[in-house]
Short mmCIF file of C-alpha atoms in Angstrom, two decimals:
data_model
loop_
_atom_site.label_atom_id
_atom_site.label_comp_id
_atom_site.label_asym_id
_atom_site.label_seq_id
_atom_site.Cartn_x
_atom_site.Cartn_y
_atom_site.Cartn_z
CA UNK A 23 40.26 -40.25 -63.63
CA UNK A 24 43.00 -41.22 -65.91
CA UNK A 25 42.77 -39.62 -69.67
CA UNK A 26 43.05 -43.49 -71.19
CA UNK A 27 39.60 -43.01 -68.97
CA UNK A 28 38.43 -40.13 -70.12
CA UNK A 29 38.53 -41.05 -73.62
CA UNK A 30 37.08 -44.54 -73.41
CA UNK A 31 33.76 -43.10 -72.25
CA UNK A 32 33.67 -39.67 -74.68
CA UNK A 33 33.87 -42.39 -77.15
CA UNK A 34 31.06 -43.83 -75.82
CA UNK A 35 29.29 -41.12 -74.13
CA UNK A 36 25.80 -42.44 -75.78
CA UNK A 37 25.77 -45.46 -74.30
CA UNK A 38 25.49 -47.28 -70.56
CA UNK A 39 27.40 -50.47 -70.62
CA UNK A 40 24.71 -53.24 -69.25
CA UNK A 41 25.47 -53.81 -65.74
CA UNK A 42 25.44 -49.80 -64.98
CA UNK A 43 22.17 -49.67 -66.14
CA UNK A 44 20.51 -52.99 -63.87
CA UNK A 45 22.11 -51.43 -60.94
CA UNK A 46 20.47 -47.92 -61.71
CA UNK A 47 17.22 -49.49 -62.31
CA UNK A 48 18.02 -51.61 -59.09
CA UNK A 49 17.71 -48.23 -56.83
CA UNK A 50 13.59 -48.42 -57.60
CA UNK A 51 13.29 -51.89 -56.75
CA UNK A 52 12.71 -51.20 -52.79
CA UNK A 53 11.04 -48.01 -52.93
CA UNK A 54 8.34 -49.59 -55.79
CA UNK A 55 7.97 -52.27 -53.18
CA UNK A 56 6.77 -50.20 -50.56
CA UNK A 57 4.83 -47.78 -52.83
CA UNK A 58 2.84 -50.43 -54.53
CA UNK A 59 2.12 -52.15 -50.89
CA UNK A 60 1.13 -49.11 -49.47
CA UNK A 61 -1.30 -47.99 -52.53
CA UNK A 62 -2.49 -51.36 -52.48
CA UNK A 63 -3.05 -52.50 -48.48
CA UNK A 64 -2.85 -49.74 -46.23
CA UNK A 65 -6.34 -48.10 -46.37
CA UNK A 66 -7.67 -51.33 -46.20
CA UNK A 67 -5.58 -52.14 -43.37
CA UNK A 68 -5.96 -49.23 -41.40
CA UNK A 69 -10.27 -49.13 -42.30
CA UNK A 70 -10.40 -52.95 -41.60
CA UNK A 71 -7.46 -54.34 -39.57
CA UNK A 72 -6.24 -51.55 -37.05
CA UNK A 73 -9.85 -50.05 -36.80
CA UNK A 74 -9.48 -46.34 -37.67
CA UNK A 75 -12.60 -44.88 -39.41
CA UNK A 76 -11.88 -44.00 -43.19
CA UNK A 77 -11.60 -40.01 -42.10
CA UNK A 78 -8.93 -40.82 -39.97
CA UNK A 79 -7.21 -43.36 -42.17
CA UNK A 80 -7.74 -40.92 -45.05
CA UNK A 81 -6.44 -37.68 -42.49
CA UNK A 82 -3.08 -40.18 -41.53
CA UNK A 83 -2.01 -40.31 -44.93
CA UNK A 84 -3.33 -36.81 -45.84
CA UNK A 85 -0.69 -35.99 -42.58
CA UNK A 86 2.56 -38.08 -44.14
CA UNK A 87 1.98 -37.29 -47.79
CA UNK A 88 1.91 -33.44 -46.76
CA UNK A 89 4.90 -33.58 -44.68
CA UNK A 90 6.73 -35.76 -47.41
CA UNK A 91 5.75 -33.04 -49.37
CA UNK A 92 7.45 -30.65 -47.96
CA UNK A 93 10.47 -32.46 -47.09
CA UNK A 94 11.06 -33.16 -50.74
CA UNK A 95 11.79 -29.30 -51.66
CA UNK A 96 14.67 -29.24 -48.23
CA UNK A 97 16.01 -33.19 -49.23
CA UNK A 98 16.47 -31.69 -53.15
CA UNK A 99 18.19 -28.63 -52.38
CA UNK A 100 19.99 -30.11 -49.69
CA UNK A 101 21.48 -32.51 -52.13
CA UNK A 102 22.15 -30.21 -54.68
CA UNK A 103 24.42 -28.62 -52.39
CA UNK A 104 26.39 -32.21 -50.76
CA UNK A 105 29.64 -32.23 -51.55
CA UNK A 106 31.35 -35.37 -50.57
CA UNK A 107 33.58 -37.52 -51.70
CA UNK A 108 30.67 -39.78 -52.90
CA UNK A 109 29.28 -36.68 -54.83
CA UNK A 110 25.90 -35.12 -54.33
CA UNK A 111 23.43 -37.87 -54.13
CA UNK A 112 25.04 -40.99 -52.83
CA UNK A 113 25.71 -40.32 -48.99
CA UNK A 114 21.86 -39.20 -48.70
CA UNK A 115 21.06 -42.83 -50.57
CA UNK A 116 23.66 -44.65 -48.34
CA UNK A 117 22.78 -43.65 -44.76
CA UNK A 118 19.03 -42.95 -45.51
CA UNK A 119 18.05 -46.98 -46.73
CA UNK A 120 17.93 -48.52 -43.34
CA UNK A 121 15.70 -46.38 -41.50
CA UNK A 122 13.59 -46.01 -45.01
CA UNK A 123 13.13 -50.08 -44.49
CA UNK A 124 12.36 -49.82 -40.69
CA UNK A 125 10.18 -47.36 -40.39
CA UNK A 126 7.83 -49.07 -43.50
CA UNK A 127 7.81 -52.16 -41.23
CA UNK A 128 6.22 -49.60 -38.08
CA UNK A 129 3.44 -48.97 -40.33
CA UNK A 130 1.92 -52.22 -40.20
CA UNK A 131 2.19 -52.89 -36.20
CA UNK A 132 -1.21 -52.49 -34.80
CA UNK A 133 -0.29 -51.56 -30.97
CA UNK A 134 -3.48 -51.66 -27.84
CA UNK A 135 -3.21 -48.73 -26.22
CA UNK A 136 -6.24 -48.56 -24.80
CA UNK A 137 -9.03 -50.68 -23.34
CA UNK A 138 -11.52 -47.34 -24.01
CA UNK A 139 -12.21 -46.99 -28.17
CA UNK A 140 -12.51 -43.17 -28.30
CA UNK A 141 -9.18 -43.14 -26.70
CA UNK A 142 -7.25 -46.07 -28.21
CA UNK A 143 -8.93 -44.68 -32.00
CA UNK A 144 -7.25 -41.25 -31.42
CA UNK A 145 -3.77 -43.05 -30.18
CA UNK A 146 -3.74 -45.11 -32.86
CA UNK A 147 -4.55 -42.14 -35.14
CA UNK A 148 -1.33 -40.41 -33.55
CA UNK A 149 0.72 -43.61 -34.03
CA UNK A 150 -0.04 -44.49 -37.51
CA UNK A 151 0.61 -40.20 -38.55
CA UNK A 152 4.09 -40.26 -36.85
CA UNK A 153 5.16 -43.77 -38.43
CA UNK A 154 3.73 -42.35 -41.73
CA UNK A 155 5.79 -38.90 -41.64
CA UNK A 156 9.54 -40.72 -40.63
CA UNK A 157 8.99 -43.31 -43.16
CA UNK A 158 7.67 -40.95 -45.86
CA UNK A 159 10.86 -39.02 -44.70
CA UNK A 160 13.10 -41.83 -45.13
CA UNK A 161 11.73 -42.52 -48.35
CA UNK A 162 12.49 -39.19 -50.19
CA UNK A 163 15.88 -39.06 -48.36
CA UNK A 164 16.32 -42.40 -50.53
CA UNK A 165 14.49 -42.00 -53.70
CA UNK A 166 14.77 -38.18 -54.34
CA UNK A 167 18.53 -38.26 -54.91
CA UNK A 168 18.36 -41.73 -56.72
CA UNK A 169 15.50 -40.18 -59.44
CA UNK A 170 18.13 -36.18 -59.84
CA UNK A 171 20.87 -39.69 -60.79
CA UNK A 172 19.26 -39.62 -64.03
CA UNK A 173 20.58 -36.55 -65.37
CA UNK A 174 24.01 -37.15 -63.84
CA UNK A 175 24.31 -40.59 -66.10
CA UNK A 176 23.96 -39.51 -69.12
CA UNK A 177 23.11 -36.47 -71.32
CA UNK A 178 21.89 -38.16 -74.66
CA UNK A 179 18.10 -37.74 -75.14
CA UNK A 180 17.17 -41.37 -76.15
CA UNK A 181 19.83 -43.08 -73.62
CA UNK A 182 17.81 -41.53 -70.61
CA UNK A 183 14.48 -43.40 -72.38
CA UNK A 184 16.36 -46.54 -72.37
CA UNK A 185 18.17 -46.13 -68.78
CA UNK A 186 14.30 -44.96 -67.16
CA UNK A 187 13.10 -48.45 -68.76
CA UNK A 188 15.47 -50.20 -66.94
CA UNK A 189 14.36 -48.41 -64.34
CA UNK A 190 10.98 -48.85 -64.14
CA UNK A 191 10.91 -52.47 -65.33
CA UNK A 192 12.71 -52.64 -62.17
CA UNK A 193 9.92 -50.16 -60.32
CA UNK A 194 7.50 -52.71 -62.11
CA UNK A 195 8.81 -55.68 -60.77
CA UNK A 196 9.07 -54.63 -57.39
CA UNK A 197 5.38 -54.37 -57.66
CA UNK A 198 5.04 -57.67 -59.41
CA UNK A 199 7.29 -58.87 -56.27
CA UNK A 200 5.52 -57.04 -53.60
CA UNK A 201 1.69 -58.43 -55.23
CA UNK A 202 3.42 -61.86 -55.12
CA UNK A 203 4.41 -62.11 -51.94
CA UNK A 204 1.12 -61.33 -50.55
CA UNK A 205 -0.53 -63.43 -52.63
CA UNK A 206 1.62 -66.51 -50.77
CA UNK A 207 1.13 -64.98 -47.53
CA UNK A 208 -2.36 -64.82 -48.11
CA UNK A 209 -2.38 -68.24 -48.82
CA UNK A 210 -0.36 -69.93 -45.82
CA UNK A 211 -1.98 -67.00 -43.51
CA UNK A 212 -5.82 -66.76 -44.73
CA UNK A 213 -7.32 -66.15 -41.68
CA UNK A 214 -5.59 -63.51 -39.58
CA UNK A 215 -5.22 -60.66 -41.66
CA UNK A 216 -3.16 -58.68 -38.91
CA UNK A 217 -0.81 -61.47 -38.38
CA UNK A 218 -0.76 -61.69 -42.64
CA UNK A 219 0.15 -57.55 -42.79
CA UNK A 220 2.98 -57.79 -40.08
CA UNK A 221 4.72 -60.88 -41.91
CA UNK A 222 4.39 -59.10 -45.35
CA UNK A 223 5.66 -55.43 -43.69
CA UNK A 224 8.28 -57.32 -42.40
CA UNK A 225 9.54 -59.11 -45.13
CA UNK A 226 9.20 -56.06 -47.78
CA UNK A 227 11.20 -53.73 -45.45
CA UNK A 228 14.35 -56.34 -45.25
CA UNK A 229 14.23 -56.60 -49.26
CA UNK A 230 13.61 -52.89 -49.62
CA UNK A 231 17.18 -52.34 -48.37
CA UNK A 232 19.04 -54.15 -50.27
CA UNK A 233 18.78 -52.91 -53.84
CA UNK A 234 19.71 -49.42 -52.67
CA UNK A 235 23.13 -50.42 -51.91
CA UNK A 236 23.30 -52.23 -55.74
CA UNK A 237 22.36 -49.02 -57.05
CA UNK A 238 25.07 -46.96 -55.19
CA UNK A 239 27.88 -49.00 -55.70
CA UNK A 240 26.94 -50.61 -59.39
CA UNK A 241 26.82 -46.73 -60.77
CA UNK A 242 29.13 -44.81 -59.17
CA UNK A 243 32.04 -45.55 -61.17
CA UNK A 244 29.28 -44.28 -64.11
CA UNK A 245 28.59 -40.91 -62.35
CA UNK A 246 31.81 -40.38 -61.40
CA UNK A 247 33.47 -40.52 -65.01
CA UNK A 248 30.66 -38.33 -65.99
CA UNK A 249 31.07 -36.11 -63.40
CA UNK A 250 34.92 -36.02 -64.34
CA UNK A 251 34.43 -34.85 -68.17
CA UNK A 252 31.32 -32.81 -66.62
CA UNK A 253 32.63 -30.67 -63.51
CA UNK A 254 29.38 -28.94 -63.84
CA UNK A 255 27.04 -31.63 -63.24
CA UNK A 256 28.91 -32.21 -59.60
CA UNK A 257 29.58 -28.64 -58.40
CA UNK A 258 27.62 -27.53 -55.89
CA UNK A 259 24.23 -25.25 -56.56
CA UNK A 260 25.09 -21.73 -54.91
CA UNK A 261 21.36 -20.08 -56.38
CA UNK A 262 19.45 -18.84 -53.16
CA UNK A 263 16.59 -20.95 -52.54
CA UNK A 264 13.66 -18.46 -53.33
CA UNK A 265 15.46 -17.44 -56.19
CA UNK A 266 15.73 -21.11 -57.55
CA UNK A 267 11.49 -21.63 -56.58
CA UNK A 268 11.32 -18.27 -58.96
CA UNK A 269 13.48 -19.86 -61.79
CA UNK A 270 12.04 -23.16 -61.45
CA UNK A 271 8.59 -21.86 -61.75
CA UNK A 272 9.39 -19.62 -64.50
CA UNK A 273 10.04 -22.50 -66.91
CA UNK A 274 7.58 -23.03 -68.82
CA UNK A 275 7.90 -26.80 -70.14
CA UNK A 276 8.97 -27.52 -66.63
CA UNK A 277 5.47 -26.70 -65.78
CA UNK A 278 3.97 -28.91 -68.33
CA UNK A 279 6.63 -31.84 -66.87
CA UNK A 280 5.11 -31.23 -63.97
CA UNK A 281 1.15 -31.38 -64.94
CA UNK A 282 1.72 -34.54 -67.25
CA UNK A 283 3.43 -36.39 -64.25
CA UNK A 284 0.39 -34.92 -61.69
CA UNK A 285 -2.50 -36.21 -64.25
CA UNK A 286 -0.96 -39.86 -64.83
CA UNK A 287 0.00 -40.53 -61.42
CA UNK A 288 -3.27 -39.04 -60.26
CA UNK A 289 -4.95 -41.43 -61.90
CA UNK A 290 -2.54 -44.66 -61.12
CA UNK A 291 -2.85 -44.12 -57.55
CA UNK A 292 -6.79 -42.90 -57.00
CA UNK A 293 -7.41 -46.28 -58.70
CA UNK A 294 -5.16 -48.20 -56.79
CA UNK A 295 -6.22 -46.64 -53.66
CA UNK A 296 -10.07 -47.58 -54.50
CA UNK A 297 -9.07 -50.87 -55.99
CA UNK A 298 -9.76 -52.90 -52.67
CA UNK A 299 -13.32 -51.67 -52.24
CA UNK A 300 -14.42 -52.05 -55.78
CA UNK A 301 -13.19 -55.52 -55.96
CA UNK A 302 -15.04 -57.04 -52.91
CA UNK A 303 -17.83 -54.47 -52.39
CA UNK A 304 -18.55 -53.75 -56.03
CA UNK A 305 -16.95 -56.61 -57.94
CA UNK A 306 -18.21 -58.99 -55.00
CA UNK A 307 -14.91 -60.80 -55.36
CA UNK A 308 -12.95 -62.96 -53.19
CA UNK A 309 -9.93 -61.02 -51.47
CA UNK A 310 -7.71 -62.63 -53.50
CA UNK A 311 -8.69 -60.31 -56.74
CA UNK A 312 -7.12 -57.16 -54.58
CA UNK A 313 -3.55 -58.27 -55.43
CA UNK A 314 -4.81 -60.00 -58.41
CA UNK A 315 -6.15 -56.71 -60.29
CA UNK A 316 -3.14 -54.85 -59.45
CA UNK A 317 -0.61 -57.83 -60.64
CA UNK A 318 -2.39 -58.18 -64.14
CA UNK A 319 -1.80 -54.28 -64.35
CA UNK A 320 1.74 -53.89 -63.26
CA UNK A 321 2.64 -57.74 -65.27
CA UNK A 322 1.15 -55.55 -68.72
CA UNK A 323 2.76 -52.43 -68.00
CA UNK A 324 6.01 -54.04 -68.04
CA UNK A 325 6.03 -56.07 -70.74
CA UNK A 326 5.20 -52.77 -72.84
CA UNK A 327 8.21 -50.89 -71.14
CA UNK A 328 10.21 -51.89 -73.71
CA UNK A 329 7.89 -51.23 -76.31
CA UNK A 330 7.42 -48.42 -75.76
CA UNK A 331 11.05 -46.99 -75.73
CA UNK A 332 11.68 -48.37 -78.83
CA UNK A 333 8.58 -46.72 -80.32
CA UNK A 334 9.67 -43.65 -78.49
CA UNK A 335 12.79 -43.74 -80.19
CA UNK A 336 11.06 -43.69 -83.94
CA UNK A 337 8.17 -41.32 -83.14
CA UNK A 338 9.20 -39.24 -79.88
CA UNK A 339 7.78 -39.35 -76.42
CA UNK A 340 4.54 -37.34 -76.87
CA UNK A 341 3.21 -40.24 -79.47
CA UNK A 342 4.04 -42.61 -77.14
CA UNK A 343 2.04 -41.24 -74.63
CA UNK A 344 -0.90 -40.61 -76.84
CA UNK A 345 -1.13 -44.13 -77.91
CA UNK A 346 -0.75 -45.70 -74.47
CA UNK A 347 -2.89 -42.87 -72.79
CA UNK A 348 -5.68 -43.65 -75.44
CA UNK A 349 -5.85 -47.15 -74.36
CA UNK A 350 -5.97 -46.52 -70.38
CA UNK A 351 -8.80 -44.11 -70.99
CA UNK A 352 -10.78 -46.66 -72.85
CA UNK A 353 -10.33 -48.79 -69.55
CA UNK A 354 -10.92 -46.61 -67.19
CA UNK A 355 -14.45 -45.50 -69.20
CA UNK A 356 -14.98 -49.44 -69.12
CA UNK A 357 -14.51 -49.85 -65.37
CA UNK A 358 -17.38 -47.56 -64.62
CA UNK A 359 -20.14 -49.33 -66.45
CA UNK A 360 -18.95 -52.93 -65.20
CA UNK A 361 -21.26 -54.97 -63.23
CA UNK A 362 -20.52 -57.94 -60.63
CA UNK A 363 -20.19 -60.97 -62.50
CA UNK A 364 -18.20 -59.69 -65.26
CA UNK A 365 -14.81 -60.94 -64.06
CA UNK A 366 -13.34 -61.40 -67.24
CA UNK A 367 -14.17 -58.11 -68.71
CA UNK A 368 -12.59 -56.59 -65.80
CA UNK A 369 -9.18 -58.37 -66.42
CA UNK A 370 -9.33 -57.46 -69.89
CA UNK A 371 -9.69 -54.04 -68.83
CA UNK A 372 -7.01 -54.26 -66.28
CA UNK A 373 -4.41 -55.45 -69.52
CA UNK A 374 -5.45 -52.31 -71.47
CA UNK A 375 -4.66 -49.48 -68.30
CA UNK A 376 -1.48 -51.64 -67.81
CA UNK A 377 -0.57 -50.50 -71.36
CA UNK A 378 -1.15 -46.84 -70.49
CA UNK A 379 0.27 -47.06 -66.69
CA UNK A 380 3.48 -47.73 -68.37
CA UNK A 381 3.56 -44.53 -69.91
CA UNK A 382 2.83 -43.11 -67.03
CA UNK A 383 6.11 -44.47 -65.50
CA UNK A 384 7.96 -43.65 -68.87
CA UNK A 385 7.17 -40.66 -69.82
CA UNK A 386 6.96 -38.40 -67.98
CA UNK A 387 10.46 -39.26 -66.10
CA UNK A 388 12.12 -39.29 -69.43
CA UNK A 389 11.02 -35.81 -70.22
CA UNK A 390 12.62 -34.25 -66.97
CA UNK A 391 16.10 -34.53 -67.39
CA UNK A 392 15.54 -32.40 -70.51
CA UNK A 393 14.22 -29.41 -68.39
CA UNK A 394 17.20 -29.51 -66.44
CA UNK A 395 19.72 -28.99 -69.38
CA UNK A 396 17.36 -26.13 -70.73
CA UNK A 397 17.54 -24.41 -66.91
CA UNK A 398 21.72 -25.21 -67.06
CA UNK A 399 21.57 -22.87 -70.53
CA UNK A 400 19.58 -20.25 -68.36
CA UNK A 401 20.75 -20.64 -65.54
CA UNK A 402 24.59 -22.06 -65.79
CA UNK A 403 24.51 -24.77 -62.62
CA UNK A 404 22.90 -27.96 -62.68
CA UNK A 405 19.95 -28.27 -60.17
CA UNK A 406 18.59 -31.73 -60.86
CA UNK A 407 17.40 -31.88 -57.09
CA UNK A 408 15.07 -28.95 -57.14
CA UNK A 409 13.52 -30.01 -60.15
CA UNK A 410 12.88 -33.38 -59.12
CA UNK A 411 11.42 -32.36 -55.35
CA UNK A 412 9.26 -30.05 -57.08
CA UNK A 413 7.16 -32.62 -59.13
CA UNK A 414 7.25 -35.05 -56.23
CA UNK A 415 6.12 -31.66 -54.11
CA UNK A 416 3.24 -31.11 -56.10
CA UNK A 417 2.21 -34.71 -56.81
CA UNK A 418 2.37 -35.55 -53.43
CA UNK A 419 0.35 -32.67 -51.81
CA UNK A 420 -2.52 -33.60 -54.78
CA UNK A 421 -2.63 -36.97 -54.03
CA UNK A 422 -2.61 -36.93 -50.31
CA UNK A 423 -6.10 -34.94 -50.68
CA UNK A 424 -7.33 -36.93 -53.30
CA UNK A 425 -6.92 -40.28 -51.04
CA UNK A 426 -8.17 -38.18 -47.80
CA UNK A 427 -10.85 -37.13 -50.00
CA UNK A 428 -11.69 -41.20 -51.24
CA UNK A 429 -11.68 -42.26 -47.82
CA UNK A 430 -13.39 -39.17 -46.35
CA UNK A 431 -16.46 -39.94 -48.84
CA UNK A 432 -16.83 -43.69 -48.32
CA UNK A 433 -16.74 -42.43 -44.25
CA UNK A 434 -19.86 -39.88 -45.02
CA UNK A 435 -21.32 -42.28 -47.63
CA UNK A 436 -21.51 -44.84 -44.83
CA UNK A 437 -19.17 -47.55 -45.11
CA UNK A 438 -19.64 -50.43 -43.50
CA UNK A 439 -16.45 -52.40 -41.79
CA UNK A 440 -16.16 -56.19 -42.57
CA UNK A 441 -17.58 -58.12 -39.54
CA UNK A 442 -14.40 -60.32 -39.25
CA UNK A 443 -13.59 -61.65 -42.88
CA UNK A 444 -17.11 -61.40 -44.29
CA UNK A 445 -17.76 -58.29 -45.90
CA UNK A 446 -20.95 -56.51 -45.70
CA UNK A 447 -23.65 -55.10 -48.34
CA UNK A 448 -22.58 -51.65 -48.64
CA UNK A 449 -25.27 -48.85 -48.92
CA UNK A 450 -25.35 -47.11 -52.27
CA UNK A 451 -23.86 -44.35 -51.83
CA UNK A 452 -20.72 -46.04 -50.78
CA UNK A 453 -20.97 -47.69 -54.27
CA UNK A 454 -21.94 -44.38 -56.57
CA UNK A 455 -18.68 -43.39 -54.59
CA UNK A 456 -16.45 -46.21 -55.44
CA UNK A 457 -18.06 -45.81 -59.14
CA UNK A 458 -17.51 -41.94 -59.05
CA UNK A 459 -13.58 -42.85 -57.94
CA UNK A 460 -12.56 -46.15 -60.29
CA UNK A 461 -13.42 -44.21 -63.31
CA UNK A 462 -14.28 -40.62 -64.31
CA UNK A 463 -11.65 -38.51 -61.84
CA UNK A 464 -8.93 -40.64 -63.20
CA UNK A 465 -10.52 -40.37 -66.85
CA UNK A 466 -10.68 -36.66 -66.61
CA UNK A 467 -7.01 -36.27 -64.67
CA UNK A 468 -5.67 -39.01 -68.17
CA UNK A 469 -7.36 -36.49 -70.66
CA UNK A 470 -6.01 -33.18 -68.95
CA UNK A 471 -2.76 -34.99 -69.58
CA UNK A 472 -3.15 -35.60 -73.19
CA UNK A 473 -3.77 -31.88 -73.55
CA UNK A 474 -0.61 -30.73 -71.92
CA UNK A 475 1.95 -33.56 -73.68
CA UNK A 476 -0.03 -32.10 -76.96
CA UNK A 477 1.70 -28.33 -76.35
CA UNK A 478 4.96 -29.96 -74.69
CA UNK A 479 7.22 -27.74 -76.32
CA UNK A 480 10.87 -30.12 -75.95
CA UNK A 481 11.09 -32.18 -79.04
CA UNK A 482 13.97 -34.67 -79.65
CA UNK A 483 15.40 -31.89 -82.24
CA UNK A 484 14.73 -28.96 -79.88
CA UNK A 485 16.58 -31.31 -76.62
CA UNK A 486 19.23 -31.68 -78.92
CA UNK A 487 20.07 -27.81 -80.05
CA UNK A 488 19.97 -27.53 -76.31
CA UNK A 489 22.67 -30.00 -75.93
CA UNK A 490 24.80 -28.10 -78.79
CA UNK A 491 24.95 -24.72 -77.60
CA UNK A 492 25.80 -26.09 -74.00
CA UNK A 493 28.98 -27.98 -75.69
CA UNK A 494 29.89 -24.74 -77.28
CA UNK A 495 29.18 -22.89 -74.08
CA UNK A 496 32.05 -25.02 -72.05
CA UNK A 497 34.21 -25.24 -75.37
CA UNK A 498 34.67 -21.34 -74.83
CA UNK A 499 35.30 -21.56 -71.10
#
């Protein structure tokens, strides 16, 4: 890079010029697609659609969030030692989107394989677990290196608040995108809900791609300048891997990072995952309300991204998350006394979790690249990747049992499959267990979260004396 270069962007080191920062929040666009899709249709799908009983729909994803569990660890240290000519994260971004898109589109085929159920029940069991485990493979090779780009963009404590809203009003509209388009395929294909999954796999996993490839190419000229006034950030990580787990799990607000991120993302996706049996066997509601209680949630939480930065940058991240946290909890106490009929309450309640949820995408994300600077002062290298894999590790092996578990209990409570499109009176244990899932596990995951953000020990002030001694640190090299 040229020193005219050099200079232009130490002058400007606090801020990402516009276009730099739609591109980064481009690279959740796909992967939000997919996520929210999946949260939202598959256990239906598999329960309804392909046939599986709810233990093995709930032991198929158990099977691919485990694996892409433990992929996440090998994908982060594996990129925190690339060294290309595209740097550490891109080539595993680049060459990982295509097979990320096709392998989401295998998860909605529902094959015959068998005219005998027993048999065809346990193939399709085997089918749906190995399309699950390549695409949940795909998507960390994708999304893991894109999240450790965070850290590699910038270094200034309120810049990565404003870059992560850009990047999750991005992750928020992909959902807004992905609810939409079902709710028009739902419309022109009302009847044959296989035939309505395939065209809406299909069509997410072609516009799943595309964004990736914005993100790559709209920010590496970004990472690239960074990288050149920070060698550090670019060099590869030379730690032994056991010895990074021991240093990783050594830092202390690292683990708090990681138990705020478990507790609100606990609670996003248990009640996403039970959303489509509480609305039609609770709630009693047309289909239709499955992408519509989801859409109402995501459409809040990102009109308050925004918001909330700017409040974040006046009274610091853990207020922020106090005030929206304190307003999904109200909602999520409100869901469990609702009754069928109240439709309107619901959607009120929906608005006030949407406020919280987009904490849950803020927050947390924006704390992160802090730990990593404090482990660079420990430490000396930059390991973005084994820091990120490590809360995706965690979240992922806790939420895989927590669905298994959902879908596991409706199985022993007795749940009864729709007979065609008309859904059935459920018995009521199925609904104390629908109950016992839309409100107080995610209630008591939210306030577990409050009381870790409350001891967070990384304050704005504390991020930047960080910051400081690491400037003086290379000023001496």
């Amino acid at each position: 890079m040229s020193n005219s270069a050099s200079d232009k962007l130490s002058e400007q080191n606090k801020k990402i010029d516009l276009s730099t920062k739609l591109a980064f929040g481009a690279g959740d666009l796909g992967t939000a697609i997919t996520a929210m899709i999946g949260i939202s249709f598959l256990s239906p799908f598999l329960t309804d659609v392909a046939g599986l009983s709810p233990g093995l729909a709930g032991r198929t994803q158990l099977v691919g969030k485990v694996w892409d569990a433990v992929n996440d660890p090998m994908v982060g240290v594996l990129s925190d030692r690339t060294l290309s000519k595209w740097g550490r994260r891109y080539p595993w971004m680049i060459w990982g989107a295509v097979p990320f898109g096709l392998f989401f589109f295998l998860n909605w085929i529902v094959p015959h394989f068998s005219d005998n159920p027993e048999f065809n029940q346990i193939a399709l069991f085997w089918y749906y677990t190995a399309a699950s485990i390549l695409f949940n493979a795909f998507y960390t090779v994708v999304n893991l290196p894109y999240t450790a780009l965070t850290a590699e963009l910038t270094k200034d404590y309120d810049e990565r608040t404003s870059l992560n809203s850009f990047r999750f009003t991005f992750s928020i509209g992909g959902s807004i995108l992905s609810l939409v388009i079902a709710l028009i395929i739902t419309k022109f294909v009302p009847e044959d809900k296989a035939l309505k999954y395939l065209i809406l796999g299909a069509i997410c996993a072609i516009i799943s791609v595309l964004p990736i490839y914005w993100c790559v190419w709209g920010t590496r000229k970004r990472a690239e300048a960074v990288g050149n006034q920070n060698p550090e950030i670019e060099q590869p990580v030379s730690i032994p891997y056991l010895q990074q787990l021991k240093i990783a799990f050594t830092n202390i607000p690292f683990l708090f990072v990681i138990g705020i991120y478990l507790c609100s993302w606990l609670a996003v996706q248990l009640t996403a995952g039970i959303i489509p049996y509480f609305v039609v066997n609770l709630m009693k509601l047309p289909e239709i309300h499955i992408t519509l209680v989801p859409l109402t949630v995501q459409g809040t939480a990102m009109s308050m991204l925004f918001v909330w930065s700017n409040i974040s940058r006046r009274l610091g991240k853990k207020a922020v998350y106090f005030m929206g946290m304190s307003s999904w909890l109200i909602a999520q106490i409100g869901l469990f006394f609702i009754q069928p009929g109240q439709t309107g309450f619901m959607y009120l309640l929906c608005v006030l979790a949407g406020v919280g949820v987009s904490c849950a995408y803020l927050v947390p994300w924006s704390m992160l690249p802090d730990i990593i600077e404090l482990d660079e002062l420990r430490t000396g290298q930059r390991r973005e990747g084994i820091f990120y894999s490590f809360v995706v590790f965690i979240q992922k092996i806790c939420l895989g049992l927590a669905v298994a578990l959902m879908l596991e209990s409706l199985g022993w409570a007795g749940y009864l499959k729709p007979v065609g499109n008309i859904a059935q009176i459920q018995p009521d244990a199925v609904l104390n267990i629908i109950r016992f899932f839309i409100a107080p596990v995610p209630a008591i995951a939210l306030f577990l979260g409050l009381i870790l953000t409350y001891f967070y020990p990384i304050t704005k002030e504390a991020h930047a004396e960080i910051l400081a001694e690491l400037e003086r640190r290379k000023n001496r090299v």
